[in-house]
């Protein structure tokens, strides 16, 4: 059995080293454990070894685990996969944050569901930084991004905290650097506008094979699955 404790320690050391290279503090980088497909026992083990932020890809899958994990009071559950509007209400019920908002329609549905539940939900806008047709996310050249940004003042149940991306997969992590840099530059450009109810404090980018480069390029949250839990279970 893979040692989750040892893996977490190793990832934390690599985060610290990457932050030092960039002249940053490791405390400025949140380690999110991507717990999709993992049973509740493995998630609990990660929690017992210091992880407090978890990412899930599917509403229905997490719904099946949520009851067994409800005693982890200070754990944060983030929806990081593509979210269909017809599952938005359940997502609001289960998750503190939806990190994959990719359309104004989804933002509106989440806002309505959160209002009905008297909740506030943190959200990130997902950017399809590589323009890949097979991936969700707002394309850089799409007017949809501007639509979401300008709608924020009326979507009062949502806290817009920043951006998220999944760049095109490349064998060499260095080849991901231009994509991470592009997202950081977009974040900086949006932040400079001082738009109402838009915060750009969170830059969620970097996964198991490229998170060190992402940190060097400004990531404030890395989403780590394989490097913590081992190879993903099949579904």
Tab-separated table of N, CA and C in Angstrom, residues 87 134 170 205 231:
chain	number	residue	atom	x	y	z
A	87	UNK	N	-26.954	19.781	-12.117
A	87	UNK	CA	-26.393	19.260	-10.871
A	87	UNK	C	-25.883	20.384	-9.970
A	134	UNK	N	-11.759	19.545	-26.600
A	134	UNK	CA	-12.237	18.452	-25.755
A	134	UNK	C	-12.328	18.842	-24.281
A	170	UNK	N	1.503	17.707	-21.471
A	170	UNK	CA	2.788	17.593	-22.160
A	170	UNK	C	3.697	16.714	-21.321
A	205	UNK	N	-3.577	26.231	-10.443
A	205	UNK	CA	-2.967	25.599	-11.614
A	205	UNK	C	-1.797	24.749	-11.146
A	231	UNK	N	-1.506	5.899	-8.379
A	231	UNK	CA	-2.244	5.844	-9.635
A	231	UNK	C	-3.743	5.786	-9.362
